[in-house]
Coordinates of C-alpha atoms (C1' of nucleotides) in Angstrom, one line a residue:
Chain A
X1 CA 188.0 41.1 143.5
X2 CA 188.9 39.3 146.7
X3 CA 186.4 40.1 149.5
X4 CA 184.5 37.5 151.4
X5 CA 184.6 34.9 148.7
X6 CA 181.8 32.8 147.5
X7 CA 178.4 34.2 148.1
X8 CA 177.7 33.8 144.3
X9 CA 174.6 31.9 143.4
X10 CA 173.2 32.0 146.9
X11 CA 169.5 33.0 147.1
X12 CA 169.3 36.7 147.7
X13 CA 165.8 38.0 147.7
X14 CA 164.7 40.7 145.3
X15 CA 163.6 42.8 148.3
X16 CA 167.1 42.6 149.7
X17 CA 168.7 43.6 146.4
X18 CA 166.3 46.6 146.2
X19 CA 167.5 47.9 149.6
X20 CA 171.2 47.6 148.8
X21 CA 171.6 50.9 146.9
X22 CA 170.0 52.7 149.8
X23 CA 172.3 51.0 152.4
X24 CA 175.3 51.9 150.2
X25 CA 174.3 55.5 149.9
X26 CA 173.9 55.9 153.7
X27 CA 177.2 54.1 154.3
X28 CA 179.1 56.3 151.9
X29 CA 177.7 59.3 153.7
X30 CA 178.7 57.9 157.1
X31 CA 182.2 57.2 155.7
X32 CA 182.5 60.8 154.5
X33 CA 181.3 62.0 157.9
X34 CA 184.2 60.0 159.4
X35 CA 182.2 57.3 161.1
X36 CA 184.2 54.1 161.3
X37 CA 181.4 51.8 162.5
X38 CA 177.6 51.7 162.4
X39 CA 175.0 49.7 164.3
X40 CA 172.1 48.0 162.5
X41 CA 169.9 50.3 164.5
X42 CA 171.5 53.4 163.1
X43 CA 171.7 52.2 159.5
X44 CA 168.0 51.1 159.8
X45 CA 167.1 54.6 161.0
X46 CA 168.9 56.2 158.0
X47 CA 167.3 54.0 155.5
X48 CA 163.8 53.7 157.0
X49 CA 163.8 50.0 157.5
X50 CA 163.6 47.6 160.5
X51 CA 167.0 46.9 162.2
X52 CA 166.3 43.1 162.0
X53 CA 165.8 43.5 158.3
X54 CA 169.2 45.2 158.0
X55 CA 171.0 42.5 159.9
X56 CA 169.2 39.8 157.9
X57 CA 170.0 41.5 154.6
X58 CA 173.7 41.8 155.3
X59 CA 173.9 38.4 156.8
X60 CA 172.3 36.9 153.7
X61 CA 175.1 38.4 151.6
X62 CA 177.8 37.0 154.0
X63 CA 178.6 40.4 155.4
X64 CA 179.1 40.3 159.1
X65 CA 179.5 42.7 161.9
X66 CA 181.0 42.5 165.4
X67 CA 178.7 41.9 168.4
X68 CA 178.7 44.8 170.7
X69 CA 180.4 47.1 168.2
X70 CA 178.4 47.1 165.0
X71 CA 179.5 47.0 161.3
X72 CA 182.8 48.4 159.9
X73 CA 181.6 51.1 157.5
X74 CA 184.4 50.8 154.9
X75 CA 184.2 47.1 154.9
X76 CA 180.5 47.0 154.2
X77 CA 180.8 49.7 151.5
X78 CA 183.3 47.5 149.8
X79 CA 181.3 44.3 150.1
X80 CA 178.0 45.8 148.9
X81 CA 179.9 47.4 145.9
X82 CA 181.2 44.0 145.0
X83 CA 177.8 42.3 145.4
X84 CA 176.2 45.0 143.2
X85 CA 178.9 44.7 140.6
X86 CA 180.0 48.3 140.9
X87 CA 183.7 47.5 140.7
X88 CA 183.4 47.6 136.9
X89 CA 181.7 49.7 134.2
X90 CA 178.6 48.6 132.3
X91 CA 178.2 50.1 128.9
X92 CA 174.8 51.5 128.0
X93 CA 172.9 51.8 124.8
X94 CA 170.0 54.2 124.6
X95 CA 167.3 53.3 122.1
X96 CA 165.3 56.4 121.1
X97 CA 166.8 59.8 120.5
X98 CA 163.8 61.9 121.4
X99 CA 163.6 64.3 124.3
X100 CA 163.9 61.7 126.9
X101 CA 166.7 59.8 125.1
X102 CA 168.7 63.0 124.6
X103 CA 168.2 64.0 128.2
X104 CA 169.5 60.6 129.4
X105 CA 172.5 60.7 127.0
X106 CA 173.5 64.1 128.4
X107 CA 172.9 63.1 132.0
X108 CA 176.3 63.0 133.6
X109 CA 175.0 60.9 136.4
X110 CA 175.1 57.7 134.3
X111 CA 178.8 57.8 133.5
X112 CA 179.7 58.9 137.0
X113 CA 177.9 55.9 138.5
X114 CA 179.7 53.5 136.2
X115 CA 177.2 53.3 133.4
X116 CA 178.8 55.1 130.5
X117 CA 176.6 55.7 127.4
X118 CA 178.4 54.2 124.4
X119 CA 175.6 54.1 121.9
X120 CA 172.4 55.9 120.8
X121 CA 170.1 54.4 118.1
X122 CA 166.9 55.6 116.6
X123 CA 164.6 54.6 113.7
X124 CA 164.4 58.1 112.3
X125 CA 166.8 58.5 109.3
X126 CA 166.9 62.2 109.9
X127 CA 168.5 61.6 113.3
X128 CA 171.0 59.0 112.2
X129 CA 174.4 60.6 111.9
X130 CA 173.6 63.5 114.2
X131 CA 175.6 63.8 117.4
X132 CA 174.2 63.6 120.9
X133 CA 176.5 64.1 123.9
X134 CA 179.5 63.3 121.7
X135 CA 177.9 60.1 120.4
X136 CA 176.9 59.6 116.7
X137 CA 173.3 58.3 116.5
X138 CA 173.0 55.0 114.6
X139 CA 170.0 53.4 112.9
X140 CA 167.9 50.8 114.7
X141 CA 169.0 48.3 112.1
X142 CA 172.6 48.5 113.4
X143 CA 171.5 47.5 116.9
X144 CA 172.8 44.0 117.0
X145 CA 176.2 44.8 115.5
X146 CA 176.7 47.8 117.8
X147 CA 175.9 45.8 120.9
X148 CA 178.5 43.2 120.0
X149 CA 181.1 45.7 118.9
X150 CA 180.9 48.1 121.8
X151 CA 180.2 45.4 124.4
X152 CA 177.0 47.0 125.6
X153 CA 175.6 45.5 128.8
X154 CA 172.5 47.5 129.5
X155 CA 169.7 48.7 127.1
X156 CA 167.7 51.7 127.9
X157 CA 164.3 52.0 126.1
X158 CA 163.3 55.6 125.6
X159 CA 161.0 55.2 122.6
X160 CA 157.3 55.7 122.4
X161 CA 155.4 53.1 124.4
X162 CA 154.1 51.4 121.2
X163 CA 157.7 50.5 120.2
X164 CA 158.8 49.2 123.6
X165 CA 158.0 45.5 123.3
X166 CA 159.5 45.3 119.8
X167 CA 162.7 47.1 120.9
X168 CA 162.9 44.8 123.9
X169 CA 162.8 41.8 121.7
X170 CA 165.6 43.2 119.5
X171 CA 167.7 43.8 122.6
X172 CA 167.1 40.4 123.9
X173 CA 167.9 38.8 120.6
X174 CA 171.2 40.6 120.5
X175 CA 172.0 39.0 123.8
X176 CA 171.3 41.7 126.4
X177 CA 169.9 40.6 129.8
X178 CA 169.5 44.0 131.4
X179 CA 166.9 46.5 130.3
X180 CA 165.8 49.8 131.8
X181 CA 162.3 50.6 130.5
X182 CA 161.2 54.3 130.5
X183 CA 157.9 53.6 128.9
X184 CA 154.6 52.8 130.6
X185 CA 154.4 49.4 128.7
X186 CA 154.9 46.2 130.7
X187 CA 157.4 44.1 128.8
X188 CA 157.3 40.4 128.2
X189 CA 160.8 39.0 128.3
X190 CA 162.5 35.6 129.0
X191 CA 163.0 34.9 132.7
X192 CA 166.8 35.4 132.4
X193 CA 166.3 39.0 131.4
X194 CA 166.0 41.7 134.0
X195 CA 163.7 44.6 133.3
X196 CA 163.3 47.7 135.6
X197 CA 160.7 50.2 134.7
X198 CA 161.0 53.9 135.5
X199 CA 157.7 55.5 134.7
X200 CA 156.8 59.0 135.8
X201 CA 153.1 58.7 135.0
X202 CA 152.8 55.5 137.1
X203 CA 154.4 57.2 140.1
X204 CA 152.2 60.3 139.8
X205 CA 149.1 58.2 139.5
X206 CA 150.0 56.3 142.6
X207 CA 150.5 59.6 144.5
X208 CA 147.2 60.8 143.1
X209 CA 145.4 57.7 144.6
X210 CA 146.5 58.6 148.1
X211 CA 146.1 62.3 147.5
X212 CA 142.6 61.8 146.5
X213 CA 141.9 59.8 149.6
X214 CA 143.4 62.4 151.8
X215 CA 141.4 65.1 150.1
X216 CA 138.2 63.1 150.4
X217 CA 138.8 62.5 154.1
X218 CA 139.6 66.2 154.7
X219 CA 136.4 67.2 153.0
X220 CA 134.4 65.0 155.2
X221 CA 133.6 62.1 152.8
X222 CA 134.6 59.9 155.5
X223 CA 136.6 57.1 156.7
X224 CA 140.2 57.7 157.7
X225 CA 142.6 55.5 155.9
X226 CA 145.5 53.3 156.9
X227 CA 148.8 54.8 155.8
X228 CA 152.3 53.5 155.6
X229 CA 155.6 55.2 156.0
X230 CA 158.0 56.9 153.6
X231 CA 159.5 55.5 150.5
X232 CA 158.2 52.6 148.4
Chain B
X1 CA 132.0 62.1 140.4
X2 CA 129.3 59.4 140.6
X3 CA 130.6 55.9 139.8
X4 CA 130.1 52.9 142.0
X5 CA 129.8 54.9 145.1
X6 CA 131.5 54.2 148.4
X7 CA 134.7 52.2 148.1
X8 CA 136.4 55.1 149.9
X9 CA 138.3 54.2 153.0
X10 CA 138.3 50.5 152.2
X11 CA 141.6 48.7 152.6
X12 CA 143.3 48.6 149.2
X13 CA 146.7 47.1 149.3
X14 CA 149.7 49.1 148.1
X15 CA 150.5 46.3 145.8
X16 CA 147.1 46.6 144.2
X17 CA 147.5 50.4 143.8
X18 CA 150.8 49.9 142.1
X19 CA 149.3 47.7 139.5
X20 CA 146.4 50.0 138.7
X21 CA 148.3 52.3 136.3
X22 CA 149.4 49.3 134.3
X23 CA 145.9 47.9 134.1
X24 CA 144.6 51.4 133.0
X25 CA 147.2 51.7 130.3
X26 CA 146.4 48.3 128.8
X27 CA 142.6 49.0 129.0
X28 CA 143.0 52.3 127.3
X29 CA 144.9 50.5 124.5
X30 CA 142.2 47.8 124.3
X31 CA 139.6 50.5 124.0
X32 CA 141.5 52.3 121.2
X33 CA 141.6 48.9 119.5
X34 CA 137.9 48.7 119.7
X35 CA 137.6 45.9 122.2
X36 CA 134.4 46.2 124.3
X37 CA 135.2 43.5 126.8
X38 CA 138.2 41.8 128.2
X39 CA 138.7 38.7 130.3
X40 CA 140.9 38.6 133.4
X41 CA 143.1 36.1 131.6
X42 CA 143.7 38.6 128.7
X43 CA 144.3 41.6 130.9
X44 CA 146.7 39.5 133.1
X45 CA 148.6 38.5 130.0
X46 CA 149.0 42.1 128.9
X47 CA 150.2 43.3 132.3
X48 CA 152.3 40.3 133.2
X49 CA 150.4 39.4 136.3
X50 CA 148.4 36.4 137.5
X51 CA 144.7 36.3 136.3
X52 CA 143.5 35.6 139.9
X53 CA 145.4 38.7 141.0
X54 CA 143.6 40.8 138.4
X55 CA 140.2 39.6 139.6
X56 CA 141.2 40.1 143.2
X57 CA 142.5 43.6 142.5
X58 CA 139.4 44.8 140.6
X59 CA 137.1 43.1 143.1
X60 CA 138.8 44.8 146.0
X61 CA 138.0 48.2 144.3
X62 CA 134.3 47.2 143.9
X63 CA 134.8 46.8 140.1
X64 CA 132.9 43.8 138.8
X65 CA 132.7 41.9 135.6
X66 CA 130.2 39.5 134.1
X67 CA 130.6 35.8 134.5
X68 CA 131.1 34.1 131.2
X69 CA 131.8 37.5 129.4
X70 CA 134.5 39.4 131.2
X71 CA 134.9 43.0 132.1
X72 CA 133.5 46.0 130.2
X73 CA 136.5 47.9 129.0
X74 CA 135.1 51.5 129.1
X75 CA 133.5 50.9 132.5
X76 CA 136.7 49.6 134.1
X77 CA 138.7 52.5 132.5
X78 CA 136.3 54.9 134.1
X79 CA 136.3 53.2 137.5
X80 CA 140.1 53.0 137.7
X81 CA 140.4 56.6 136.7
X82 CA 138.0 57.6 139.5
X83 CA 139.9 55.4 142.0
X84 CA 143.2 56.9 141.0
X85 CA 141.9 60.5 141.2
X86 CA 142.5 61.2 137.6
X87 CA 139.3 63.0 137.0
X88 CA 140.9 66.2 138.3
X89 CA 144.2 68.0 137.9
X90 CA 146.9 68.0 140.7
X91 CA 149.2 71.1 140.5
X92 CA 152.9 70.4 140.9
X93 CA 155.7 72.4 142.4
X94 CA 159.3 71.5 141.4
X95 CA 162.0 72.2 144.0
X96 CA 165.4 72.6 142.4
X97 CA 165.9 74.3 139.0
X98 CA 169.1 72.4 138.0
X99 CA 169.3 70.1 135.0
X100 CA 166.8 67.7 136.3
X101 CA 164.3 70.3 137.5
X102 CA 164.4 72.1 134.2
X103 CA 164.0 68.8 132.3
X104 CA 160.9 68.0 134.4
X105 CA 159.4 71.4 134.0
X106 CA 159.7 71.2 130.3
X107 CA 158.4 67.6 130.1
X108 CA 155.0 67.9 128.4
X109 CA 154.0 64.5 129.8
X110 CA 153.3 65.9 133.3
X111 CA 150.6 68.4 132.1
X112 CA 149.1 65.9 129.6
X113 CA 148.7 63.4 132.4
X114 CA 146.9 65.8 134.6
X115 CA 149.8 67.1 136.7
X116 CA 150.5 70.7 135.5
X117 CA 153.6 72.3 136.8
X118 CA 152.6 75.6 138.4
X119 CA 155.7 76.5 140.4
X120 CA 159.5 76.1 140.3
X121 CA 161.6 77.2 143.3
X122 CA 165.4 77.2 143.9
X123 CA 167.8 78.5 146.6
X124 CA 170.1 80.1 144.1
X125 CA 169.3 83.9 143.9
X126 CA 170.8 83.9 140.4
X127 CA 168.1 81.6 139.2
X128 CA 165.2 83.4 141.0
X129 CA 163.3 85.5 138.5
X130 CA 164.5 83.6 135.4
X131 CA 161.8 81.8 133.4
X132 CA 161.6 78.0 132.9
X133 CA 158.9 76.5 130.6
X134 CA 156.9 79.8 131.0
X135 CA 157.2 79.7 134.8
X136 CA 159.1 82.4 136.8
X137 CA 161.4 80.7 139.3
X138 CA 160.8 81.7 142.9
X139 CA 163.1 81.6 146.0
X140 CA 162.9 78.6 148.4
X141 CA 161.8 81.1 151.1
X142 CA 158.6 81.6 149.2
X143 CA 157.7 77.9 149.2
X144 CA 154.9 78.0 151.8
X145 CA 153.1 81.0 150.4
X146 CA 153.3 79.7 146.8
X147 CA 151.9 76.3 147.8
X148 CA 149.0 77.9 149.4
X149 CA 148.4 80.5 146.7
X150 CA 148.7 78.2 143.7
X151 CA 147.0 75.2 145.4
X152 CA 149.9 72.9 144.9
X153 CA 149.2 69.2 145.6
X154 CA 152.4 67.5 144.7
X155 CA 156.0 68.4 145.5
X156 CA 158.8 67.2 143.3
X157 CA 162.3 67.1 144.8
X158 CA 164.9 67.7 142.2
X159 CA 167.6 69.1 144.4
X160 CA 171.0 67.6 145.4
X161 CA 170.5 64.6 147.7
X162 CA 172.0 66.5 150.6
X163 CA 169.0 68.9 150.5
X164 CA 166.3 66.4 150.1
X165 CA 165.3 65.8 153.7
X166 CA 165.3 69.5 154.5
X167 CA 163.1 70.2 151.5
X168 CA 160.8 67.4 152.3
X169 CA 160.3 68.9 155.8
X170 CA 159.5 72.3 154.3
X171 CA 157.0 70.7 151.9
X172 CA 155.3 68.8 154.7
X173 CA 155.2 71.9 156.9
X174 CA 153.4 73.7 154.1
X175 CA 150.8 71.0 154.1
X176 CA 151.7 68.8 151.2
X177 CA 151.1 65.1 151.5
X178 CA 152.4 63.9 148.1
X179 CA 156.1 64.0 147.3
X180 CA 158.0 62.6 144.3
X181 CA 161.6 62.3 145.3
X182 CA 164.2 62.2 142.5
X183 CA 167.2 62.0 144.9
X184 CA 168.8 58.8 146.2
X185 CA 168.0 59.9 149.8
X186 CA 165.5 58.0 151.8
X187 CA 163.1 60.5 153.3
X188 CA 161.7 60.5 156.8
X189 CA 158.1 61.8 156.7
X190 CA 155.0 61.5 158.8
X191 CA 152.9 58.5 158.0
X192 CA 150.2 60.5 156.4
X193 CA 152.6 61.7 153.7
X194 CA 153.2 59.6 150.6
X195 CA 156.7 59.6 149.1
X196 CA 157.6 57.9 145.8
X197 CA 161.2 57.7 144.9
X198 CA 162.4 57.7 141.3
X199 CA 166.2 57.1 141.3
X200 CA 168.1 56.1 138.2
X201 CA 171.2 55.1 140.1
X202 CA 169.2 52.7 142.2
X203 CA 167.6 51.1 139.2
X204 CA 170.9 50.7 137.4
X205 CA 172.6 49.2 140.5
X206 CA 169.9 46.6 140.8
X207 CA 170.3 45.7 137.1
X208 CA 174.1 45.6 137.7
X209 CA 173.6 43.0 140.5
X210 CA 171.8 40.6 138.2
X211 CA 174.1 41.4 135.2
X212 CA 177.0 40.6 137.4
X213 CA 175.5 37.2 138.4
X214 CA 174.7 36.4 134.7
X215 CA 178.3 37.3 133.7
X216 CA 179.7 35.3 136.5
X217 CA 177.6 32.3 135.6
X218 CA 178.6 32.6 131.9
X219 CA 182.3 32.8 132.7
X220 CA 181.9 29.5 134.7
X221 CA 182.1 30.9 138.2
X222 CA 179.3 28.8 139.0
X223 CA 176.0 28.1 140.3
X224 CA 173.0 29.0 138.1
X225 CA 170.6 31.5 139.7
X226 CA 166.9 31.6 140.2
X227 CA 165.4 34.4 138.1
X228 CA 162.0 36.1 138.0
X229 CA 160.0 37.5 135.1
X230 CA 159.7 41.0 133.6
X231 CA 159.0 44.2 135.3
X232 CA 159.4 45.1 139.0
Chain C
dT1 C1' 122.1 23.2 127.8
dA2 C1' 127.3 23.8 127.2
dG3 C1' 131.0 26.9 127.5
dA4 C1' 133.2 30.7 129.5
dT5 C1' 134.6 33.4 133.1
dT6 C1' 134.0 35.7 137.4
dG7 C1' 134.4 36.1 142.5
dT8 C1' 136.2 34.1 146.5
dT9 C1' 137.9 30.4 149.5
dA10 C1' 141.7 28.2 151.3
dA11 C1' 146.3 26.9 150.7
dT12 C1' 150.8 28.5 149.9
dC13 C1' 154.5 31.2 149.6
dG14 C1' 157.7 34.7 150.9
dA15 C1' 159.1 38.6 153.5
dT16 C1' 159.1 41.0 157.9
dT17 C1' 160.1 41.4 162.6
dA18 C1' 160.0 40.5 167.7
dA19 C1' 162.8 38.4 170.7
dC20 C1' 166.8 36.4 172.6
dA21 C1' 170.9 33.6 173.1
dA22 C1' 175.6 34.3 171.7
dT23 C1' 179.5 37.0 172.1
dC24 C1' 182.3 41.1 171.5
Chain D
dT1 C1' 181.9 42.0 184.7
dA2 C1' 178.3 45.1 182.5
dG3 C1' 176.6 46.9 178.3
dA4 C1' 176.0 46.7 173.6
dT5 C1' 174.9 44.6 169.5
dT6 C1' 175.0 40.8 166.3
dG7 C1' 173.0 36.6 164.1
dT8 C1' 169.2 33.7 163.9
dT9 C1' 165.0 31.4 165.4
dA10 C1' 160.3 31.3 165.3
dA11 C1' 156.1 33.8 165.0
dT12 C1' 153.6 36.8 162.3
dC13 C1' 152.0 39.2 158.7
dG14 C1' 150.5 40.1 154.1
dA15 C1' 150.4 39.0 149.3
dT16 C1' 149.9 35.5 145.7
dT17 C1' 147.6 32.0 143.4
dA18 C1' 145.3 27.3 142.5
dA19 C1' 141.0 25.7 142.4
dC20 C1' 136.2 25.7 142.0
dA21 C1' 131.3 26.9 142.9
dA22 C1' 128.4 30.4 141.1
dT23 C1' 126.4 32.2 137.2
dC24 C1' 126.2 34.7 132.9

DNA sequence: TAGATTGTTAATCGATTAACAATC
DNA sequence: TAGATTGTTAATCGATTAACAATC
């Protein structure tokens, strides 16, 4: 509510969106530490990005600072929260009640971040009716009705990889436009649907690539390699 | 071992490295399905990238196909595996034996992908000596010795966010150059150290941003927005 | 030979960042 | 006024991709 008004619909690059959670986290920390203002240089240092990028990102969201002083921490925290849609809860459905699905349903971090788990579904009739983290597991065939009834906004795919595309299609058909995919499968979805993939195997294999090069270099195989800094 | 020989040290872009696990996964599936060759068009379709990008990626790794026929599936699987360093195991240490750390230690997917968990450490003296997934938890003060003794290659940070930077410095000091960071904190590390961040809150907040825009548009607030396809 | 598909050039696109005028 | 820092221009950098000659 309120805030700077109409930034809606303006072009905000995916790269910028990806950095907002990191800015937010650092700003919240600064606020807890009692800092009232922060310069783009300091915020850039905390988030490992270039100061000009910080200023450009904030500016593109209509968030402005004060020349000579910097940015008001509480104000920017509020504005980024609004931009990220964190002023409301988004109900989550978990598809797949295996090890991963159960771990996610029990993970308190989801609810505390404004993403309460309101449904768990699975194909296995043996699991249907059992309770996970206080939620009764429903059958996959109930998916559409449950999404409508419980006003689910985000679908989490925690099934085997082989089921992921099929499940994604079911979720999209039921009207969902936000999917968090925990399988290694790359999903094909309409352009209006957002998919984020969180895959441990992928991350480890990427680390392995660089580790391998480091080891090779160390053992004298040769050529030093260009490296880049920190996260992502 | 063996393979195409010397691609080591050649410039391979981070973007290319990030797509390799996805190519590999699709190729392994194709192999299981009995497909002997695959065109860049087909592989591109399966991984949601542009065919020219597939050809450029493979070419940059020294992996070649046959004009008019496509790429030999088994050959490319082997080559990508070698490039990614998947022909050997990389031992993992988990720092932080809380909910997340325990879930990761018990996750069979790590070992099966060639990343066996060989150590778990925690600051809490109450946890030291207890057993998790068959591994005795050690104290954080043992970190350096354990990394050396058990030939750990990858450090996984599963502590509270406030401890992440400190832990990262300990890991780097002990000689590790591969870190998987499960906290929301952006780590500062030397340029020769690779950090991958896996943060659920970040992913959800990014989804929330787009969800918010979709909802706003639906409720008539306005301007339709440009969207992009599928994963990442 | 005709058809298919690679490998690479060159154009395009988008994101990053140095630099600096504006201004607190 | 002097110092600090934003907001934005313009240059740079790097990654994507259309297009096509090479060639199986």
